[in-house]
Short mmCIF file of C-alpha atoms in Angstrom, two decimals:
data_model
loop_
_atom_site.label_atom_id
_atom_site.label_comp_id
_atom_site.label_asym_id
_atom_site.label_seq_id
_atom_site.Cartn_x
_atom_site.Cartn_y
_atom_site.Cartn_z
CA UNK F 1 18.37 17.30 -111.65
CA UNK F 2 17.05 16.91 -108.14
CA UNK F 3 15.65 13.78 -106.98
CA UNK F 4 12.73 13.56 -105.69
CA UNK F 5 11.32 11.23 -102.81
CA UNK F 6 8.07 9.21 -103.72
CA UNK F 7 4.81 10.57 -102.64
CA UNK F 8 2.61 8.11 -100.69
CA UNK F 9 -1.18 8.98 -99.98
CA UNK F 10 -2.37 6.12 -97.74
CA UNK F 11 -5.96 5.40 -97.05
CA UNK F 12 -5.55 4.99 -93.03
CA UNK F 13 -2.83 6.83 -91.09
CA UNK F 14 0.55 5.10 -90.85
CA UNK F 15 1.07 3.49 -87.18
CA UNK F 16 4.01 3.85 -85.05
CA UNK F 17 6.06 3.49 -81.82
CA UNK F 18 7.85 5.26 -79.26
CA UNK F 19 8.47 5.48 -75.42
CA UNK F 20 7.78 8.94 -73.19
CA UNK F 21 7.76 10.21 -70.06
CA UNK F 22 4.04 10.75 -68.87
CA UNK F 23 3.87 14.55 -67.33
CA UNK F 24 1.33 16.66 -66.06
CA UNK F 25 0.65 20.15 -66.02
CA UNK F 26 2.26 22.32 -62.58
CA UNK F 27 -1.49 22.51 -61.73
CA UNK F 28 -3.00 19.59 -62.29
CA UNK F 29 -4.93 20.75 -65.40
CA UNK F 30 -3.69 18.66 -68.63
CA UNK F 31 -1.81 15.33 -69.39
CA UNK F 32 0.97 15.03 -72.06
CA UNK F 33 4.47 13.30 -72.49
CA UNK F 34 8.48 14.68 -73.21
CA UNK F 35 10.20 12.60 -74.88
CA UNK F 36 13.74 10.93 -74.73
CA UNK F 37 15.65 12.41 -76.80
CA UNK F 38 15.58 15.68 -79.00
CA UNK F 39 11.67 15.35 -77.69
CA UNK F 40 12.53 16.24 -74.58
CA UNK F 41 13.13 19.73 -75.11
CA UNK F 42 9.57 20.11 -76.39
CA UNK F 43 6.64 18.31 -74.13
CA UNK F 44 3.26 17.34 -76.54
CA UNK F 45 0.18 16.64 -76.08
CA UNK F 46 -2.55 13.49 -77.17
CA UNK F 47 -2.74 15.75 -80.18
CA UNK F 48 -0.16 17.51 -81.27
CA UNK F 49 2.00 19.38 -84.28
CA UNK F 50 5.76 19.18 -84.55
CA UNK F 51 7.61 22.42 -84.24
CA UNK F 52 11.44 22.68 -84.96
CA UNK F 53 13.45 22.01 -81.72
CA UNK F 54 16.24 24.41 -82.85
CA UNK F 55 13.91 27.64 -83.22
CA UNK F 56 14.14 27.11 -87.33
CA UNK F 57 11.18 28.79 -88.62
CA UNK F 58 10.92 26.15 -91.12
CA UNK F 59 8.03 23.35 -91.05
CA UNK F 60 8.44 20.31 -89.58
CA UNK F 61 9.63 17.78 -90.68
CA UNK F 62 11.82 19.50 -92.80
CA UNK F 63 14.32 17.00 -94.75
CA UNK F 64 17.86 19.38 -93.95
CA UNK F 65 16.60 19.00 -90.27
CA UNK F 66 16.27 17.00 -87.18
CA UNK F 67 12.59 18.28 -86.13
CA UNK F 68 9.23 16.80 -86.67
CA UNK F 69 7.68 13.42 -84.49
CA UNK F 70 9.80 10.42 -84.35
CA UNK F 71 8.58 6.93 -84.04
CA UNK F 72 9.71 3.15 -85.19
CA UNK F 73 7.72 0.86 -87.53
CA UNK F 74 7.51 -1.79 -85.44
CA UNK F 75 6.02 -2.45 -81.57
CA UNK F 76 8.88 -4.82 -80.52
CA UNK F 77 11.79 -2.20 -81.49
CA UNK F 78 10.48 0.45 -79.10
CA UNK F 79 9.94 -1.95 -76.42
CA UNK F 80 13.78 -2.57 -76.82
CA UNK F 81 14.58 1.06 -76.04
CA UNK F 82 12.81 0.35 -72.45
CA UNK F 83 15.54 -1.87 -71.38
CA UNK F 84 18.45 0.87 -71.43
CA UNK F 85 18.84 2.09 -68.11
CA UNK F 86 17.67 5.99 -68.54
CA UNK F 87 14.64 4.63 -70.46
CA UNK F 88 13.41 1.80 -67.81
CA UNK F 89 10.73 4.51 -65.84
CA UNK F 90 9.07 5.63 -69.75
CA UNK F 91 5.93 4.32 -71.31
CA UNK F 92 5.52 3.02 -74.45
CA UNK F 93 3.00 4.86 -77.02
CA UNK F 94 1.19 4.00 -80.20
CA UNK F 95 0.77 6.51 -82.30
CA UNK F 96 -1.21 7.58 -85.44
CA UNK F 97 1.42 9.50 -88.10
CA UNK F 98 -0.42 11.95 -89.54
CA UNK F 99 0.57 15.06 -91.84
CA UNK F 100 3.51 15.40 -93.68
CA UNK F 101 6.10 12.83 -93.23
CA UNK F 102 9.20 11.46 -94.34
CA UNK F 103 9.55 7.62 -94.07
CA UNK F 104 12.74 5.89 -93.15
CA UNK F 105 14.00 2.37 -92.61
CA UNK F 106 13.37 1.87 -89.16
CA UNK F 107 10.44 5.10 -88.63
CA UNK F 108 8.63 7.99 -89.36
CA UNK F 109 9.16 11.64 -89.06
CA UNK F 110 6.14 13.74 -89.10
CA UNK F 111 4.43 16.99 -89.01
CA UNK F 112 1.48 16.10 -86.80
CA UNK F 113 0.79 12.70 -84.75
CA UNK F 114 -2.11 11.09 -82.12
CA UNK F 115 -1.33 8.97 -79.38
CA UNK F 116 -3.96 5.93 -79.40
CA UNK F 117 -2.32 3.94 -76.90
CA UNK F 118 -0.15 4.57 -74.01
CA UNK F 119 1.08 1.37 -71.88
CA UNK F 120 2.92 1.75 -68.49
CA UNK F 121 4.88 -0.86 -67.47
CA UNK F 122 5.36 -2.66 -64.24
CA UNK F 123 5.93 -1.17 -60.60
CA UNK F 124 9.62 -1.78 -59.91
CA UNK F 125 8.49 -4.08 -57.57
CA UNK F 126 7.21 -6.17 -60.19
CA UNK F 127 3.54 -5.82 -59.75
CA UNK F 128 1.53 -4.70 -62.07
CA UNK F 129 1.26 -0.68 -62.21
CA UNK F 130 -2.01 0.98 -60.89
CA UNK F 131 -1.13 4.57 -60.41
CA UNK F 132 1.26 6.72 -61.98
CA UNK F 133 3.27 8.80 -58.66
CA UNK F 134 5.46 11.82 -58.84
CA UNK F 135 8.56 10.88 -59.98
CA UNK F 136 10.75 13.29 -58.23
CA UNK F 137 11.66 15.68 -61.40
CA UNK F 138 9.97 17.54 -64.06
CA UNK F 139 10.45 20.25 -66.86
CA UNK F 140 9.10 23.44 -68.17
CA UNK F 141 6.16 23.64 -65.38
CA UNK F 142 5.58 19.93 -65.87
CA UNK F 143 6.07 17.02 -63.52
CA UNK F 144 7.54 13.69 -64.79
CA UNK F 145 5.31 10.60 -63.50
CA UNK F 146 6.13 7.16 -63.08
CA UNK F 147 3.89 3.73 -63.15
CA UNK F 148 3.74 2.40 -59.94
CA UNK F 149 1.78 0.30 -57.52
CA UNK F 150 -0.33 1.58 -54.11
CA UNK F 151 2.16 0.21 -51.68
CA UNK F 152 5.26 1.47 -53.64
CA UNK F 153 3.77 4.86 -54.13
CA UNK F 154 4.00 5.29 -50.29
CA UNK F 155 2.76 9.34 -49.53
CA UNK F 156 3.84 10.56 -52.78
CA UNK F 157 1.20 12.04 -55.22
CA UNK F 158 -0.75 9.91 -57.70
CA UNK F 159 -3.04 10.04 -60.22
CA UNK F 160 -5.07 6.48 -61.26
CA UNK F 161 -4.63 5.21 -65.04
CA UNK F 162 -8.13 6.12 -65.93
CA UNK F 163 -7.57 10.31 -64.49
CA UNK F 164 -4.02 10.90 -66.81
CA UNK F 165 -6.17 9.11 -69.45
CA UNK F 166 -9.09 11.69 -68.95
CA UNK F 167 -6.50 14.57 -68.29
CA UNK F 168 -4.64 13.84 -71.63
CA UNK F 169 -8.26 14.05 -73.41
CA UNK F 170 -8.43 13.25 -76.95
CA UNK F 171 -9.64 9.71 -76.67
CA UNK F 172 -6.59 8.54 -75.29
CA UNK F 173 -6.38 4.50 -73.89
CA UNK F 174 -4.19 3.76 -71.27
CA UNK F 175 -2.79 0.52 -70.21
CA UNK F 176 -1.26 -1.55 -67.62
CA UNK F 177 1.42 -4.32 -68.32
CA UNK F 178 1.14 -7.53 -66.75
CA UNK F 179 3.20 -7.71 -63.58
CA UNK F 180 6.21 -10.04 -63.48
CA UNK F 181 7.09 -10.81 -59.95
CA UNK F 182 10.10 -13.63 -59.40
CA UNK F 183 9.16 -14.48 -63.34
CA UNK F 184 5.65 -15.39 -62.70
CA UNK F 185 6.55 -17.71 -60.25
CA UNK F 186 5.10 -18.21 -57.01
CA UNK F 187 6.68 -17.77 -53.65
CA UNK F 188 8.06 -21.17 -52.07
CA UNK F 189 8.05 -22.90 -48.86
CA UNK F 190 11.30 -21.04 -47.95
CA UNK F 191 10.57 -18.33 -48.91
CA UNK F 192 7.12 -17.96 -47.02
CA UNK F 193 9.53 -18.99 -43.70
CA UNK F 194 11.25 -16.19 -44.11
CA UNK F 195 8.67 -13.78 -44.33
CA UNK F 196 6.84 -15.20 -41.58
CA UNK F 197 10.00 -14.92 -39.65
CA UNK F 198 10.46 -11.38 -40.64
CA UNK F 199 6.42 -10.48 -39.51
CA UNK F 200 7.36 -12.24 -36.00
CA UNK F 201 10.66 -9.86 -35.42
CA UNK F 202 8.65 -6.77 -36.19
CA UNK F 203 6.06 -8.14 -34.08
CA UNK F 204 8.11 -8.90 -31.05
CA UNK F 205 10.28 -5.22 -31.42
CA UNK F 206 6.49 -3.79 -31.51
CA UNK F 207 5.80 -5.25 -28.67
CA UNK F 208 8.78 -4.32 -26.65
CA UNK F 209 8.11 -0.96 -27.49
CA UNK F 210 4.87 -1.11 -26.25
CA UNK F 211 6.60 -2.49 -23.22
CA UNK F 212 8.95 0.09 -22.99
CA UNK F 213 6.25 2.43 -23.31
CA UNK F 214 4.12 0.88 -20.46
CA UNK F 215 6.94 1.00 -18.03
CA UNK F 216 7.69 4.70 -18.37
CA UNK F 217 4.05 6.10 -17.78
CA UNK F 218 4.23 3.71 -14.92
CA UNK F 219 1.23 1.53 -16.31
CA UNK F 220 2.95 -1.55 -16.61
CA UNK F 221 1.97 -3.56 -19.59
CA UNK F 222 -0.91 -1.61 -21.98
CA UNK F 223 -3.78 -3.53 -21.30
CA UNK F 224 -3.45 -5.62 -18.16
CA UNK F 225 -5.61 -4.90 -15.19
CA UNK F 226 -4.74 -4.90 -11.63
CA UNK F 227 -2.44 -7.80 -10.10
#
C-alpha cells in the first residue's frame, strides 16, 4: 500500500523565506530575482510558477524531483544564509506559497509563489542601501544588481528602491536595512584627527598642483594679480 502525505487546505497562504539576487531585464523593462542555488538556472518574477529545472515535463513540485519554489519557515534561518560569503551581495524575500506544495521540516516546495517583501541589506560600506547599482555580472539577458549607497555606487548604473519596486510590478514592497557603520557607534576624537588630517594632505597636493599648473602657463599662482 502506498502512503500517502496529508493534505492541508489552509485558509491564508503559507509564508516563507529566501535570499535572491535582484536582476533586471537587458533593457530596462521588468524586475525579477535568480536565485542561489538550483534557482539560479531559472530567473522569476514578483509572480511566478515553478517549472522543472532539469527540462522534466512533469509539474512542479513533483515529489521524485528537485523542482518547484524553495523557501524556509522561518525569517531568521534565511537571514543566516546571508552571512556565507557567495550569499553576502543577495536580498532577502518574503514570500506567499501558493499552489501545490510539499511541506518539509525546515521549508516549502511549491508550484506557484508571490514575493511580498524584498529587503536589501546594507552598502558594504555600512550605510544604509539607497540604490541598487550594476553589479558587474548577469545571466540569460539579465543583469545582477546590488544594494548600495550614492557615494559607493560611484558612475555605475542605478536604479532607486522605489523604480525595481515599480519595475517588478505586482505590488511588490521593497526595503532598506538599517545601516551598521563601526556597530552603530560614532566616530571618536581620533578618529575625526585623522580624517581631518587626511582632508588637509589632499588639500595641500591640490594645491601644489594648482601650483604646478600656474607655473607652466607662466601665470604664476591661479588667482593672484600683478606684483
Amino acid at each position: 500500500m502506498r502512503l500517502r502525505l496529508p493534505e492541508e487546505r489552509p485558509t491564508e497562504p503559507p509564508t516563507g523565506y529566501k535570499i535572491a539576487h535582484p536582476v533586471l531585464d537587458a533593457d530596462g523593462g521588468r524586475a525579477g530575482f535568480l536565485g542561489v542555488s538550483l534557482g539560479a538556472a531559472a530567473p522569476y518574477r514578483v509572480l511566478d510558477e515553478a517549472r522543472c529545472v532539469y527540462g522534466r515535463r512533469h509539474r512542479a513540485p513533483h515529489r521524485r524531483c528537485d523542482c518547484g519554489f524553495h523557501c524556509v519557515h522561518e525569517r531568521a534561518v534565511a537571514e543566516g544564509l546571508l552571512v556565507h560569503a557567495e550569499h553576502r551581495k543577495a536580498v532577502l524575500l518574503e514570500v506567499a506559497v501558493l499552489g501545490t506544495y510539499i511541506r518539509f521540516e525546515r521549508g516549502f516546495r511549491c508550484a506557484r509563489q508571490r514575493v511580498r517583501t524584498m529587503t536589501v541589506g546594507p552598502c558594504p560600506c555600512g550605510t544604509a542601501a539607497s540604490v541598487l547599482a550594476d553589479a558587474g555580472w548577469g545571466r540569460d539577458g539579465r543583469r545582477a544588481l546590488e544594494a548600495a549607497c550614492g557615494g559607493c555606487a560611484g558612475g555605475r548604473a542605478r536604479w532607486t528602491l522605489a523604480t525595481f519596486a515599480r519595475l517588478a510590478g505586482d505590488g511588490l514592497t521593497v526595503a532598506a536595512a538599517p545601516g551598521n557603520p563601526r556597530s552603530g557607534e560614532s566616530p571618536g576624537v581620533p578618529e575625526l584627527v585623522a580624517e581631518a588630517a587626511l582632508l588637509q594632505a589632499r588639500l595641500d597636493w591640490f594645491q601644489g598642483q594648482l601650483g604646478r599648473l600656474g607655473d607652466a602657463t607662466g601665470g604664476g599662482e591661479p588667482g593672484a594679480g600683478p606684483r
